[in-house]
Short mmCIF file of C-alpha atoms in Angstrom, two decimals:
data_model
loop_
_atom_site.label_atom_id
_atom_site.label_comp_id
_atom_site.label_asym_id
_atom_site.label_seq_id
_atom_site.Cartn_x
_atom_site.Cartn_y
_atom_site.Cartn_z
CA UNK A 14 50.04 -11.00 47.35
CA UNK A 15 49.98 -12.85 50.41
CA UNK A 16 48.10 -11.61 53.58
CA UNK A 17 46.59 -13.31 56.67
CA UNK A 18 43.90 -14.93 54.73
CA UNK A 19 40.58 -15.41 56.28
CA UNK A 20 39.35 -18.57 54.53
CA UNK A 21 35.58 -19.12 53.83
CA UNK A 22 34.05 -22.12 55.14
CA UNK A 23 30.83 -24.21 54.82
CA UNK A 24 30.39 -23.85 58.58
CA UNK A 25 30.34 -20.88 61.03
CA UNK A 26 33.85 -19.68 62.26
CA UNK A 27 34.06 -19.95 65.91
CA UNK A 28 34.37 -16.74 68.27
CA UNK A 29 37.60 -18.26 69.56
CA UNK A 30 39.21 -18.52 66.09
CA UNK A 31 38.13 -14.88 65.39
CA UNK A 32 39.72 -13.82 68.61
CA UNK A 33 42.87 -15.60 67.99
CA UNK A 34 43.22 -13.89 64.47
CA UNK A 35 42.90 -10.30 65.91
CA UNK A 36 46.38 -8.60 65.80
CA UNK A 37 48.12 -7.53 68.82
CA UNK A 38 46.32 -4.77 70.52
CA UNK A 39 42.93 -5.41 68.89
CA UNK A 40 39.86 -6.34 71.06
CA UNK A 41 36.62 -7.90 70.10
CA UNK A 42 34.06 -5.51 68.93
CA UNK A 43 30.62 -5.68 70.58
CA UNK A 44 27.36 -4.89 69.17
CA UNK A 45 26.76 -1.45 70.71
CA UNK A 46 23.63 -0.55 68.59
CA UNK A 47 21.93 -3.83 68.04
CA UNK A 48 18.27 -4.58 67.87
CA UNK A 49 16.20 -7.36 66.54
CA UNK A 50 16.93 -6.18 62.83
CA UNK A 51 20.53 -5.47 63.42
CA UNK A 52 22.88 -8.55 64.58
CA UNK A 53 26.20 -6.67 63.82
CA UNK A 54 25.84 -2.84 63.79
CA UNK A 55 29.15 -1.08 63.85
CA UNK A 56 29.57 2.26 65.46
CA UNK A 57 32.31 4.29 63.65
CA UNK A 58 35.24 5.42 65.75
CA UNK A 59 36.64 8.91 65.30
CA UNK A 60 39.45 8.40 67.56
CA UNK A 61 42.96 8.27 66.06
CA UNK A 62 44.02 5.75 68.50
CA UNK A 63 41.63 3.21 67.00
CA UNK A 64 42.46 3.69 63.51
CA UNK A 65 44.76 0.67 63.45
CA UNK A 66 42.43 -1.39 65.46
CA UNK A 67 39.26 -1.09 63.73
CA UNK A 68 40.03 -2.27 60.18
CA UNK A 69 40.95 -5.90 61.40
CA UNK A 70 37.85 -6.04 63.63
CA UNK A 71 35.61 -4.76 60.86
CA UNK A 72 36.88 -7.46 58.47
CA UNK A 73 36.14 -10.14 60.98
CA UNK A 74 32.76 -8.85 61.40
CA UNK A 75 32.32 -8.66 57.47
CA UNK A 76 33.37 -12.18 57.18
CA UNK A 77 30.76 -13.15 59.75
CA UNK A 78 28.11 -11.52 57.71
CA UNK A 79 29.48 -13.31 54.49
CA UNK A 80 29.21 -16.60 56.09
CA UNK A 81 25.80 -15.90 57.48
CA UNK A 82 24.58 -15.10 53.88
CA UNK A 83 26.46 -17.98 52.04
CA UNK A 84 25.04 -19.19 48.94
CA UNK A 85 22.72 -16.21 48.76
CA UNK A 86 21.86 -13.61 45.80
CA UNK A 87 22.58 -10.07 46.99
CA UNK A 88 21.53 -6.94 45.03
CA UNK A 89 24.39 -4.41 45.54
CA UNK A 90 23.02 -0.76 45.20
CA UNK A 91 25.29 2.21 44.53
CA UNK A 92 24.24 5.73 43.81
CA UNK A 93 22.12 6.81 40.63
CA UNK A 94 25.20 8.66 39.31
CA UNK A 95 27.89 6.49 40.50
CA UNK A 96 31.50 7.77 40.71
CA UNK A 97 34.90 5.74 40.46
CA UNK A 98 34.63 5.32 44.36
CA UNK A 99 31.33 3.64 44.38
CA UNK A 100 31.83 1.59 41.25
CA UNK A 101 35.27 0.19 42.21
CA UNK A 102 34.14 -0.52 45.83
CA UNK A 103 31.10 -2.46 44.80
CA UNK A 104 33.28 -4.50 42.37
CA UNK A 105 35.76 -5.17 45.05
CA UNK A 106 32.74 -6.38 47.40
CA UNK A 107 31.35 -8.68 44.70
CA UNK A 108 35.06 -10.36 44.47
CA UNK A 109 34.99 -10.66 48.16
CA UNK A 110 31.68 -12.37 48.33
CA UNK A 111 32.47 -14.96 45.58
CA UNK A 112 34.32 -17.38 47.55
CA UNK A 113 31.19 -17.66 49.96
CA UNK A 114 29.10 -18.56 46.92
CA UNK A 115 27.38 -15.34 47.13
CA UNK A 116 26.23 -14.15 43.68
CA UNK A 117 26.17 -10.16 43.55
CA UNK A 118 24.43 -8.07 41.11
CA UNK A 119 25.79 -4.43 41.04
CA UNK A 120 22.94 -2.19 40.21
CA UNK A 121 22.42 1.61 39.79
CA UNK A 122 19.29 3.65 38.37
CA UNK A 123 20.86 6.76 36.90
CA UNK A 124 23.47 6.86 34.28
CA UNK A 125 27.17 7.16 33.56
CA UNK A 126 27.94 10.53 32.08
CA UNK A 127 31.42 11.46 33.29
CA UNK A 128 33.84 10.35 30.51
CA UNK A 129 36.20 8.74 33.26
CA UNK A 130 33.31 6.70 34.63
CA UNK A 131 32.41 5.48 31.07
CA UNK A 132 35.88 4.61 30.31
CA UNK A 133 36.55 2.89 33.53
CA UNK A 134 33.55 0.81 33.12
CA UNK A 135 34.38 -0.30 29.35
CA UNK A 136 38.20 -0.63 29.82
CA UNK A 137 37.95 -2.83 32.93
CA UNK A 138 34.74 -4.68 32.09
CA UNK A 139 33.34 -3.59 35.64
CA UNK A 140 30.18 -5.54 35.93
CA UNK A 141 27.64 -2.65 37.06
CA UNK A 142 24.15 -2.88 35.42
CA UNK A 143 21.84 0.15 34.78
CA UNK A 144 18.32 -0.36 36.05
CA UNK A 145 15.95 2.34 35.45
CA UNK A 146 12.87 2.49 37.92
CA UNK A 147 10.50 1.38 35.13
CA UNK A 148 12.70 -1.58 34.36
CA UNK A 149 13.01 -2.35 38.19
CA UNK A 150 9.29 -2.68 38.41
CA UNK A 151 9.29 -5.45 35.81
CA UNK A 152 12.01 -7.44 37.47
CA UNK A 153 11.53 -10.32 39.91
CA UNK A 154 13.33 -9.25 43.16
CA UNK A 155 12.24 -12.35 45.06
CA UNK A 156 15.55 -13.78 43.70
CA UNK A 157 17.46 -11.56 46.22
CA UNK A 158 17.81 -12.53 49.76
CA UNK A 159 19.55 -9.43 50.88
CA UNK A 160 20.72 -6.00 49.82
CA UNK A 161 24.20 -4.11 50.08
CA UNK A 162 24.81 -0.55 49.91
CA UNK A 163 28.23 0.47 49.02
CA UNK A 164 29.47 4.27 49.06
CA UNK A 165 25.76 4.93 49.63
CA UNK A 166 23.23 4.60 52.50
CA UNK A 167 20.25 4.41 50.17
CA UNK A 168 19.19 7.95 50.04
CA UNK A 169 21.01 8.45 46.75
CA UNK A 170 19.37 5.85 44.71
CA UNK A 171 15.95 5.77 43.17
CA UNK A 172 15.97 1.88 43.65
CA UNK A 173 15.82 1.84 47.26
CA UNK A 174 11.91 2.39 47.75
CA UNK A 175 11.38 -0.59 45.46
CA UNK A 176 13.75 -2.67 47.43
CA UNK A 177 11.97 -1.76 50.77
CA UNK A 178 8.73 -2.51 49.02
CA UNK A 179 9.89 -6.10 48.22
CA UNK A 180 11.03 -6.41 51.87
CA UNK A 181 14.64 -7.28 50.80
CA UNK A 182 16.56 -6.90 54.15
CA UNK A 183 19.89 -4.65 54.17
CA UNK A 184 22.67 -7.08 55.07
CA UNK A 185 25.67 -4.74 54.66
CA UNK A 186 26.36 -0.94 54.42
CA UNK A 187 29.86 0.34 53.71
CA UNK A 188 30.36 4.04 53.27
CA UNK A 189 32.85 6.86 54.27
CA UNK A 190 30.23 9.42 54.74
CA UNK A 191 28.61 10.27 58.19
CA UNK A 192 25.33 8.60 59.25
CA UNK A 193 22.49 9.84 57.13
CA UNK A 194 19.18 9.10 58.56
CA UNK A 195 18.05 5.90 60.37
CA UNK A 196 19.92 3.40 58.50
CA UNK A 197 19.81 -0.20 59.92
CA UNK A 198 21.75 -3.07 58.52
CA UNK A 199 23.30 -6.37 60.00
CA UNK A 200 26.84 -4.99 59.26
CA UNK A 201 27.29 -1.35 59.24
CA UNK A 202 30.77 0.28 58.59
CA UNK A 203 30.46 4.07 58.37
CA UNK A 204 33.99 5.84 58.55
CA UNK A 205 33.71 9.65 57.77
CA UNK A 206 37.27 10.07 58.72
CA UNK A 207 38.46 8.21 55.64
CA UNK A 208 38.26 9.99 52.34
CA UNK A 209 37.07 7.15 50.15
CA UNK A 210 35.11 3.93 50.38
CA UNK A 211 37.69 2.27 48.33
CA UNK A 212 40.12 2.74 51.13
CA UNK A 213 37.75 0.92 53.49
CA UNK A 214 37.31 -1.95 50.96
CA UNK A 215 41.06 -2.20 50.45
CA UNK A 216 41.66 -2.70 54.17
CA UNK A 217 39.33 -5.59 53.90
CA UNK A 218 41.76 -6.88 51.25
CA UNK A 219 44.69 -6.34 53.49
CA UNK A 220 43.00 -8.16 56.29
CA UNK A 221 42.74 -11.11 53.99
CA UNK A 222 39.27 -11.21 52.93
CA UNK A 223 40.49 -11.61 49.27
CA UNK A 224 44.09 -12.56 48.56
CA UNK A 225 44.74 -10.25 45.37
CA UNK A 226 46.57 -12.23 42.66
CA UNK A 227 48.90 -10.15 40.08
CA UNK A 228 48.48 -13.02 37.63
CA UNK A 229 44.64 -12.90 37.74
CA UNK A 230 43.60 -10.13 35.21
CA UNK A 231 40.28 -9.46 37.04
CA UNK A 232 42.25 -8.79 40.29
CA UNK A 233 44.55 -6.35 38.39
CA UNK A 234 41.70 -4.61 36.75
CA UNK A 235 39.71 -4.43 40.19
CA UNK A 236 42.87 -2.98 41.93
CA UNK A 237 43.29 -0.48 39.29
CA UNK A 238 39.62 0.65 39.66
CA UNK A 239 40.19 0.94 43.43
CA UNK A 240 43.11 3.04 42.89
CA UNK A 241 41.14 5.21 40.73
CA UNK A 242 38.46 5.44 43.39
CA UNK A 243 40.87 6.55 45.95
CA UNK A 244 42.64 8.97 43.63
CA UNK A 245 39.32 10.52 42.53
CA UNK A 246 37.87 11.17 46.11
CA UNK A 247 41.15 12.43 47.53
CA UNK A 248 41.84 15.07 44.68
CA UNK A 249 44.70 13.03 43.37
CA UNK A 250 45.84 12.02 46.88
CA UNK A 251 46.30 15.71 47.75
CA UNK A 252 43.64 15.53 50.30
CA UNK A 253 44.51 11.99 51.35
CA UNK A 254 44.72 10.78 54.91
CA UNK A 255 47.26 8.31 56.26
CA UNK A 256 44.83 5.51 55.56
CA UNK A 257 44.15 6.32 52.10
CA UNK A 258 47.81 6.49 51.42
CA UNK A 259 48.34 3.18 52.98
CA UNK A 260 45.64 1.72 50.87
CA UNK A 261 47.04 3.15 47.63
CA UNK A 262 50.38 1.81 48.43
CA UNK A 263 48.85 -1.59 48.96
CA UNK A 264 47.24 -1.41 45.55
CA UNK A 265 50.42 0.04 44.08
CA UNK A 266 51.81 -3.62 43.89
CA UNK A 267 49.15 -5.12 41.63
CA UNK A 268 47.27 -2.12 39.77
CA UNK A 269 47.98 -1.64 36.14
CA UNK A 270 49.25 1.95 35.73
CA UNK A 271 48.84 2.10 31.95
CA UNK A 272 45.22 1.02 32.32
CA UNK A 273 44.69 3.76 34.89
CA UNK A 274 46.32 6.32 32.47
CA UNK A 275 44.02 5.27 29.81
CA UNK A 276 40.94 5.96 31.92
CA UNK A 277 42.27 9.31 32.96
CA UNK A 278 43.21 10.43 29.57
CA UNK A 279 39.53 9.94 28.18
CA UNK A 280 38.49 13.05 26.31
CA UNK A 281 35.75 15.39 27.31
CA UNK A 282 32.54 15.13 25.23
CA UNK A 283 31.30 17.96 23.17
CA UNK A 284 28.17 18.32 25.46
CA UNK A 285 30.53 18.69 28.55
CA UNK A 286 32.47 21.44 26.65
CA UNK A 287 29.21 23.07 25.91
CA UNK A 288 28.28 23.22 29.48
CA UNK A 289 31.75 24.42 30.47
CA UNK A 290 31.34 27.25 27.90
CA UNK A 291 27.84 28.13 29.14
CA UNK A 292 29.29 28.30 32.70
CA UNK A 293 32.06 30.66 31.64
CA UNK A 294 29.44 32.69 29.86
CA UNK A 295 26.97 32.84 32.69
CA UNK A 296 29.22 33.02 35.89
CA UNK A 297 28.70 35.84 38.35
CA UNK A 298 31.82 36.77 40.43
CA UNK A 299 31.92 38.29 43.75
CA UNK A 300 34.34 38.08 46.67
CA UNK A 301 36.38 35.57 44.62
CA UNK A 302 33.51 33.41 44.36
CA UNK A 303 32.20 32.29 40.86
CA UNK A 304 28.66 31.30 40.62
CA UNK A 305 27.12 29.91 37.35
CA UNK A 306 23.90 28.74 36.37
CA UNK A 307 23.77 26.68 33.27
CA UNK A 308 20.08 26.25 32.59
CA UNK A 309 18.38 22.94 31.57
CA UNK A 310 20.51 19.79 30.88
CA UNK A 311 19.64 16.25 29.75
CA UNK A 312 19.71 13.54 32.60
CA UNK A 313 22.67 12.02 30.87
CA UNK A 314 24.72 15.19 31.15
CA UNK A 315 24.48 15.58 34.82
CA UNK A 316 28.24 14.92 35.40
CA UNK A 317 29.18 17.97 33.26
CA UNK A 318 28.09 20.25 36.29
CA UNK A 319 30.81 19.18 38.68
CA UNK A 320 33.38 19.22 35.64
CA UNK A 321 32.30 22.92 34.97
CA UNK A 322 32.89 23.67 38.69
CA UNK A 323 36.17 21.97 38.63
CA UNK A 324 37.15 24.37 35.68
CA UNK A 325 35.95 27.62 37.02
CA UNK A 326 37.65 27.44 40.36
CA UNK A 327 41.00 27.17 38.41
CA UNK A 328 40.32 31.13 37.24
CA UNK A 329 42.63 33.53 38.57
CA UNK A 330 41.54 35.23 41.88
CA UNK A 331 38.72 32.63 42.30
CA UNK A 332 38.91 30.27 45.39
CA UNK A 333 35.34 28.84 45.21
CA UNK A 334 33.18 28.12 42.41
CA UNK A 335 29.49 26.87 42.34
CA UNK A 336 27.73 25.56 39.34
CA UNK A 337 24.17 24.40 39.04
CA UNK A 338 21.40 23.52 36.46
CA UNK A 339 18.11 21.86 36.14
CA UNK A 340 18.35 18.14 35.16
CA UNK A 341 15.44 16.85 33.12
CA UNK A 342 14.72 13.06 33.38
CA UNK A 343 12.60 12.52 30.18
CA UNK A 344 11.89 8.84 31.26
CA UNK A 345 10.20 9.87 34.41
CA UNK A 346 9.20 13.46 33.40
CA UNK A 347 10.80 14.95 36.68
CA UNK A 348 13.17 17.83 37.07
CA UNK A 349 15.77 18.63 39.74
CA UNK A 350 18.20 21.35 40.34
CA UNK A 351 21.68 19.87 40.69
CA UNK A 352 24.69 21.79 41.85
CA UNK A 353 28.44 21.33 42.59
CA UNK A 354 30.73 23.48 44.73
CA UNK A 355 34.60 23.29 44.44
CA UNK A 356 37.06 25.42 46.59
CA UNK A 357 40.63 25.68 47.30
CA UNK A 358 40.09 28.02 50.30
CA UNK A 359 41.21 26.12 53.53
CA UNK A 360 38.65 28.06 55.77
CA UNK A 361 35.58 27.31 53.74
CA UNK A 362 33.93 24.09 54.65
CA UNK A 363 31.54 23.03 51.81
CA UNK A 364 29.35 21.00 53.89
CA UNK A 365 28.66 23.73 56.38
CA UNK A 366 28.47 26.32 53.55
CA UNK A 367 25.81 24.58 51.57
CA UNK A 368 23.89 23.60 54.56
CA UNK A 369 23.66 27.01 55.80
CA UNK A 370 22.91 28.36 52.50
CA UNK A 371 20.15 26.15 51.13
CA UNK A 372 18.53 24.80 54.37
CA UNK A 373 16.57 21.61 54.72
CA UNK A 374 13.25 20.12 53.21
CA UNK A 375 10.06 19.62 55.04
CA UNK A 376 11.35 16.11 56.33
CA UNK A 377 14.50 18.02 57.79
CA UNK A 378 17.08 16.64 55.27
CA UNK A 379 19.54 19.15 53.92
CA UNK A 380 19.42 20.02 50.33
CA UNK A 381 23.32 20.11 50.22
CA UNK A 382 26.39 18.93 51.74
CA UNK A 383 30.10 18.20 51.20
CA UNK A 384 33.53 17.37 52.37
CA UNK A 385 36.95 18.96 52.24
CA UNK A 386 37.00 21.11 49.11
CA UNK A 387 33.88 19.71 47.26
CA UNK A 388 30.08 19.65 47.70
CA UNK A 389 26.98 19.13 45.94
CA UNK A 390 23.17 19.92 46.24
CA UNK A 391 19.99 18.49 44.87
CA UNK A 392 16.61 20.42 45.09
CA UNK A 393 13.68 18.84 43.71
CA UNK A 394 11.38 20.98 41.71
CA UNK A 395 8.18 19.09 42.60
CA UNK A 396 4.83 20.74 41.30
CA UNK A 397 6.62 22.80 38.81
CA UNK A 398 8.62 20.07 37.34
CA UNK A 399 8.10 18.41 34.08
CA UNK A 400 8.25 19.26 30.57
CA UNK A 401 6.56 22.16 28.91
CA UNK A 402 6.54 23.15 25.11
CA UNK A 403 5.98 26.80 26.07
CA UNK A 404 9.52 28.31 25.78
CA UNK A 405 8.38 31.45 27.65
CA UNK A 406 7.29 29.32 30.51
CA UNK A 407 10.35 27.26 30.74
CA UNK A 408 12.46 30.46 30.45
CA UNK A 409 10.64 32.06 33.28
CA UNK A 410 11.00 28.88 35.66
CA UNK A 411 14.61 28.90 34.96
CA UNK A 412 14.94 32.71 36.01
CA UNK A 413 12.93 31.93 39.08
CA UNK A 414 15.25 29.05 40.16
CA UNK A 415 18.33 30.86 39.07
CA UNK A 416 17.72 34.06 41.10
CA UNK A 417 16.67 31.99 44.17
CA UNK A 418 19.68 29.99 44.38
CA UNK A 419 22.00 33.05 43.55
CA UNK A 420 20.34 34.96 46.45
CA UNK A 421 20.83 32.39 48.88
CA UNK A 422 24.42 31.44 48.03
CA UNK A 423 25.36 35.33 47.91
CA UNK A 424 23.58 35.98 51.16
CA UNK A 425 26.66 33.96 52.72
CA UNK A 426 29.20 35.39 50.11
CA UNK A 427 28.29 38.88 50.58
CA UNK A 428 26.11 39.25 53.58
CA UNK A 429 25.60 43.09 52.99
CA UNK A 430 23.54 42.51 49.76
CA UNK A 431 19.99 42.20 50.00
CA UNK A 432 17.64 40.83 47.39
CA UNK A 433 18.93 39.81 44.06
CA UNK A 434 17.02 41.20 41.02
CA UNK A 435 17.96 39.05 37.90
#
């Protein structure tokens, strides 16, 4: 697959060469938000007229960053519970960085619990490593000269505080979510108008940062992973934007459809089926909204919650489903409420709904958020968290959180209701 290849070199590419490589209609992107810690900070454009202009410019800026960090070791951090979009995008970045002699370690602090994510990693050999926080404390982070965040801005990873403590600078941030907090990096590409980070990464490939070779087994598997990343974040392409579809079309020439089908056909585990059964038993329906608390879950079973929400929203006369539970991390003895929202109602904005229903923490950060047709929330339990052998206590704690979440959600679902008594 030939494209306009941006060839890595042992010296800095001149600004003149970069300008000459721009396609007709493109202009050089300036550093509109730079400071002493940010040599190449990109402000995302929301204007449709710039959609064709930005990808090429951003690819050139990323190339400059790669050349600047040539020969380094980078730690690529993805969210604690990585999805196909994060996994595939991080892998593609690793391959893009290889010609610049950059050694990338893709790491996450949580676990792979969704059967499709497990199958994706196993069947493709995707080189992501699980580092628990306890393990990270024992690792020598001095081997890394810079950090890369893919499909994340650092707020979804337990690894970031220790990376900051080690004073590892953030070189690259690539994400399809809006800006979350004060994120600084040499290269910052945030494009919330795009549905998947895999789409952004694929645009880098189209610009020539990596020439995909259909005879290279690794390239074929990575293209398959990227296709899965786009598919999963666009609801099987039903919510895809033009750029997502164009990226999928580009990958269609090299990805392995049989391999992707094998990933998609992976069976649900018994534990996932148990959580779905629990959500059916405990669901509370009102005004075509189904709300279900599923109680306590193991850390490894976290991904069962969105799968249960996916299932409940298919019920007749239901347009929105919310499923939540208390996740217990035994390694760190902490607990957190995790929830997922799924909807097929076009007039319901999951992001707005969850932010209004659940509010913010003391630092001003929202507990929940979302995108079209899907959302999620995470509420730390704090002082009340941790294991307790007293079954009456754990039952009472669940009842309190269950009633409080239902009350907050149902205030928007049915504003006429007052206080809920469990």
